[in-house]
C-alpha cells in the first residue's frame, strides 16, 4: 500500500464545510481520489477572503466554491489583498448554490428586514449579490439594512442562532437546521434567479497547465462520487457522512438534506458541466453590484471547457 501511495500526486484543496462538500468527502472516503492517481488534502476555510488569498498565492492548488469568487478576483473586485498574480479559470460545475434566505422567527417577509442586521461571508464576493438582489426586489436599497461579515455558512448559522443577526443566506443542510429552530425561509436563489452557476471547481491557469492529469483525475473522482451518491443503496452511508461532519445534523435532517442535494432535477450536477447561462447570471449580478463597476457579459473569459471534454469524452 505504501508503494502505491507514493505514486499518488498530492493535491491541496480548499473549500467550505457543510453538506455541499459531500462529493469531496465521498471521493476521499471511497477511494475515488486514489483510484484516479491523486491524494487530496481537504481544508475547510473560515471565509472566502482566506480561501481566495491563499489559493491565488499558491498555498492551495484548487478549490470548489462560488463561481462569483473567481470572477470577482479576476476582475479586481475581490476583498482580499494578495501577493502574486491572479489568473483563475473554472474547469467544472457542481451546483446552483442551494442558497436560501433564512430569517429569525419574527421576520415574515424580506421587507421586514428593513433596519436589521444581515450576516454575509464577504460584502463584495460569494453570494452577497444574491442577497442584495433579494433586498432590491423587495423595494429596498443597501442603505436600508446593515450587512456584516461573519464568515462561511457554519459561522453565519451560529451567529444567527445566537440572535446576533436577523437573517442570512444558508445552503442545505444549514438552512434546514435553521428551519428546525423556527427560522423563516424568505426565498431561494433558484426561485429568484433561475439558472445560476454556484459551486465551481477552479484553479490558477498555470497550475492547471502543469498539473492537467491531476485536474482530470480530480474531475473523474468527483464524477464517481456523484454516481455513488445518486445510488439510493448508499443513502444511509451518505447520511452518516453528513452527521459525522456536523453533530447538529440529526438522522431526519440528513434525510431531508439528501432529498434536496440529490434531487434528480435540482440536486448536485452529475455531469459536472459548467452552466454558461448560469455564469451569465453571475456576471449580470456582478455588473450591477461590483466595485469598481464593470460590464461583464462573456462567460468564456472564465472557463476552460477542454478539460471536461478530456476527462469525460467517451465515458459514461
XYZ file of C-alpha atoms in Angstrom:
316
model
C 0.000 0.000 0.000
C 2.823 2.424 0.845
C 4.351 1.910 -2.618
C 1.011 2.709 -4.238
C 0.561 5.796 -2.109
C 3.928 7.177 -3.215
C 2.667 7.195 -6.796
C -0.260 9.467 -5.953
C 0.072 13.168 -6.696
C -0.830 15.344 -3.725
C -3.486 17.969 -4.397
C -4.247 20.596 -1.759
C -7.912 21.563 -1.935
C -9.596 24.396 -0.045
C -13.360 24.666 0.219
C -16.143 25.436 2.660
C -17.504 22.902 5.108
C -21.141 21.842 5.010
C -23.184 19.345 3.050
C -22.103 20.786 -0.291
C -18.672 19.223 0.381
C -20.298 15.799 0.384
C -18.861 14.750 -3.013
C -15.324 15.514 -1.820
C -15.844 13.528 1.386
C -17.179 10.603 -0.638
C -14.325 10.748 -3.161
C -11.865 10.658 -0.307
C -13.599 8.022 1.827
C -14.480 5.680 -1.030
C -11.001 5.792 -2.529
C -12.026 7.548 -5.744
C -9.242 10.114 -5.488
C -6.660 7.345 -5.092
C -8.250 5.403 -7.954
C -7.572 8.357 -10.243
C -4.000 8.940 -9.134
C -4.287 11.710 -6.559
C -4.210 12.177 -2.818
C -6.334 15.165 -1.833
C -5.819 17.143 1.349
C -9.120 18.911 2.100
C -9.006 22.152 4.092
C -12.217 23.874 5.195
C -11.893 27.639 5.070
C -13.359 30.060 7.631
C -14.350 32.528 4.889
C -13.903 33.402 1.230
C -11.225 36.035 1.863
C -8.924 33.424 3.419
C -9.745 30.974 0.643
C -9.087 33.309 -2.267
C -5.936 34.899 -0.854
C -4.309 31.543 -0.167
C -5.446 29.980 -3.437
C -4.056 32.838 -5.506
C -0.788 32.831 -3.547
C -0.353 29.110 -4.212
C -0.806 27.755 -0.688
C -3.626 25.623 -2.113
C -3.923 24.098 -5.571
C -7.628 24.206 -6.346
C -10.992 24.982 -4.843
C -14.668 24.186 -5.140
C -16.522 27.344 -4.219
C -18.739 30.082 -5.664
C -18.161 30.982 -9.302
C -18.661 34.602 -8.313
C -15.445 34.486 -6.283
C -13.462 33.611 -9.402
C -14.993 36.450 -11.395
C -14.574 38.955 -8.562
C -10.861 38.390 -8.145
C -10.207 38.006 -11.869
C -11.811 41.431 -12.386
C -10.055 43.147 -9.473
C -13.221 43.374 -7.373
C -12.317 40.983 -4.561
C -11.861 41.940 -0.915
C -8.631 40.110 -0.076
C -5.199 41.601 -0.643
C -2.774 39.052 -2.041
C 0.698 38.665 -3.445
C 1.455 37.484 -6.962
C -0.811 37.453 -9.992
C -4.399 36.250 -10.324
C -5.169 34.140 -13.385
C -8.004 31.819 -12.441
C -10.094 29.539 -14.627
C -13.049 27.237 -13.967
C -12.990 23.602 -15.087
C -16.166 22.053 -13.616
C -19.579 22.952 -12.208
C -21.147 21.339 -9.152
C -24.468 23.028 -8.310
C -26.588 26.169 -8.464
C -25.715 27.060 -4.833
C -28.745 25.692 -2.886
C -28.945 29.105 -1.166
C -31.961 30.098 0.917
C -32.536 33.404 2.703
C -33.323 32.391 6.273
C -34.614 34.879 8.844
C -35.348 34.843 12.552
C -38.863 33.720 13.533
C -40.169 37.277 13.936
C -39.330 38.135 10.314
C -42.084 37.148 7.876
C -41.002 38.858 4.651
C -37.932 40.377 3.041
C -39.473 43.813 3.637
C -39.391 43.094 7.384
C -35.585 43.189 7.202
C -35.585 46.975 6.920
C -33.313 48.329 9.643
C -31.993 44.852 10.536
C -28.511 43.320 10.568
C -27.836 40.606 7.987
C -24.937 38.154 8.088
C -22.748 37.687 4.998
C -19.491 35.883 4.245
C -17.995 38.860 2.411
C -19.561 42.088 1.200
C -18.426 42.053 -2.413
C -17.983 38.375 -3.327
C -19.611 34.989 -2.982
C -23.373 35.002 -2.640
C -23.742 38.503 -1.199
C -25.005 39.747 -4.560
C -27.867 37.243 -4.479
C -28.837 38.676 -1.113
C -28.538 42.249 -2.353
C -30.750 41.396 -5.327
C -33.366 39.984 -2.936
C -33.246 43.198 -0.948
C -33.563 45.295 -4.111
C -36.555 43.325 -5.376
C -38.275 43.959 -2.048
C -38.095 47.688 -2.780
C -35.155 48.474 -0.529
C -31.586 49.612 -1.030
C -28.401 48.521 0.713
C -28.791 51.557 2.973
C -31.992 50.083 4.419
C -30.168 47.143 6.009
C -26.790 46.501 7.638
C -24.556 43.804 6.172
C -21.853 42.397 8.434
C -19.094 39.889 7.624
C -19.455 36.761 9.736
C -17.622 34.109 7.715
C -18.786 30.975 5.912
C -22.118 29.180 6.259
C -21.471 27.366 9.568
C -20.274 30.604 11.167
C -23.260 32.528 9.807
C -25.668 29.930 11.128
C -24.086 30.022 14.581
C -24.272 33.812 14.718
C -27.881 33.783 13.564
C -28.919 31.139 16.092
C -27.250 33.212 18.813
C -29.508 36.110 17.857
C -26.773 38.379 16.519
C -28.359 38.731 13.074
C -31.885 38.782 11.731
C -31.124 36.935 8.503
C -28.542 35.432 6.188
C -28.144 33.145 3.207
C -27.667 29.489 4.130
C -27.165 26.429 1.940
C -28.527 22.948 2.560
C -28.354 21.420 5.158
C -27.692 24.605 7.151
C -30.993 26.094 6.015
C -32.791 23.007 7.338
C -31.048 23.336 10.702
C -32.229 26.947 10.902
C -35.768 25.930 9.909
C -35.801 23.368 12.725
C -35.064 26.253 15.096
C -38.085 28.202 13.855
C -36.346 30.374 11.264
C -38.388 31.530 8.264
C -37.415 30.822 4.663
C -37.917 34.081 2.754
C -36.807 32.852 -0.661
C -34.235 30.870 -2.602
C -31.622 31.770 -5.198
C -33.212 29.304 -7.600
C -36.636 30.953 -7.339
C -35.119 34.421 -7.675
C -32.578 33.902 -10.442
C -33.348 30.694 -12.288
C -30.108 29.442 -13.867
C -27.093 30.258 -11.714
C -23.585 28.824 -11.544
C -22.971 28.170 -7.874
C -20.135 25.997 -6.632
C -17.427 25.574 -9.215
C -14.060 23.872 -9.458
C -11.307 26.321 -10.370
C -7.593 26.994 -10.018
C -4.800 29.160 -11.364
C -4.234 28.557 -15.093
C -0.525 27.954 -14.619
C -1.138 25.272 -12.003
C -3.672 23.539 -14.271
C -1.271 23.670 -17.214
C 1.449 21.987 -15.146
C -0.896 19.506 -13.450
C -3.513 18.648 -16.064
C -3.523 14.927 -15.226
C -4.268 15.739 -11.583
C -7.147 18.039 -12.573
C -8.632 15.357 -14.807
C -8.206 12.826 -12.013
C -9.972 15.206 -9.632
C -12.896 15.622 -12.019
C -13.218 11.883 -12.590
C -13.133 11.322 -8.838
C -15.960 13.822 -8.389
C -17.975 12.082 -11.127
C -17.506 8.735 -9.359
C -18.602 10.362 -6.115
C -21.724 11.774 -7.763
C -22.644 8.359 -9.157
C -22.095 6.834 -5.724
C -24.254 9.479 -4.056
C -27.109 9.119 -6.532
C -27.214 5.345 -5.937
C -30.015 5.027 -3.393
C -28.306 2.000 -1.877
C -25.757 4.458 -0.482
C -28.205 6.896 1.119
C -27.602 5.546 4.594
C -23.852 5.921 4.297
C -24.240 9.408 2.814
C -26.451 10.429 5.719
C -23.795 9.109 8.081
C -21.219 11.358 6.415
C -23.395 14.440 6.917
C -23.879 13.582 10.581
C -20.212 12.776 11.172
C -19.169 16.206 9.862
C -21.798 18.175 11.815
C -23.104 16.978 15.170
C -26.218 19.157 14.813
C -27.404 17.077 11.832
C -29.944 14.516 13.018
C -30.897 11.399 11.028
C -34.131 13.091 9.899
C -32.312 16.279 8.929
C -29.747 14.260 6.998
C -32.546 12.504 5.092
C -34.284 15.784 4.250
C -30.985 17.362 3.186
C -30.119 14.473 0.884
C -33.550 14.733 -0.720
C -32.528 18.261 -1.782
C -28.852 17.695 -2.570
C -29.573 14.541 -4.572
C -32.791 15.565 -6.279
C -32.657 14.261 -9.854
C -33.678 17.639 -11.302
C -32.350 20.206 -8.843
C -29.548 18.483 -6.946
C -25.815 18.171 -7.486
C -24.839 18.190 -11.165
C -23.821 14.641 -12.019
C -22.185 15.624 -15.301
C -20.068 18.386 -13.692
C -20.569 20.583 -16.762
C -20.229 24.336 -16.422
C -23.501 26.189 -16.995
C -22.658 29.079 -19.303
C -26.142 30.563 -18.945
C -25.768 30.309 -15.174
C -22.422 32.118 -15.422
C -24.147 34.888 -17.369
C -26.444 35.334 -14.368
C -23.381 35.620 -12.115
C -21.934 38.232 -14.475
C -25.192 40.204 -14.609
C -25.274 40.489 -10.802
C -21.604 41.441 -10.693
C -22.178 44.060 -13.402
C -24.893 45.555 -11.210
C -23.187 45.419 -7.831
C -19.445 45.012 -8.423
C -16.945 47.735 -7.495
C -15.219 49.135 -9.453
C -18.117 48.952 -11.871
C -17.581 46.831 -14.979
C -19.881 45.477 -17.651
C -19.324 41.728 -17.742
C -21.056 39.568 -20.341
C -18.741 36.866 -21.688
C -18.629 33.617 -19.640
C -15.895 32.176 -21.862
C -13.358 34.551 -20.272
C -13.503 32.488 -17.077
C -13.763 28.846 -18.183
C -11.777 26.073 -19.836
C -14.204 23.620 -21.425
C -11.468 21.432 -22.892
C -10.715 19.830 -19.516
C -14.258 18.494 -19.181
C -14.022 17.004 -22.656
C -10.690 15.368 -21.868
C -11.984 13.961 -18.585
C -15.249 12.510 -19.823
C -15.268 12.159 -23.614
C -16.169 8.579 -24.391
C -17.094 7.876 -20.761
C -20.444 7.232 -19.141
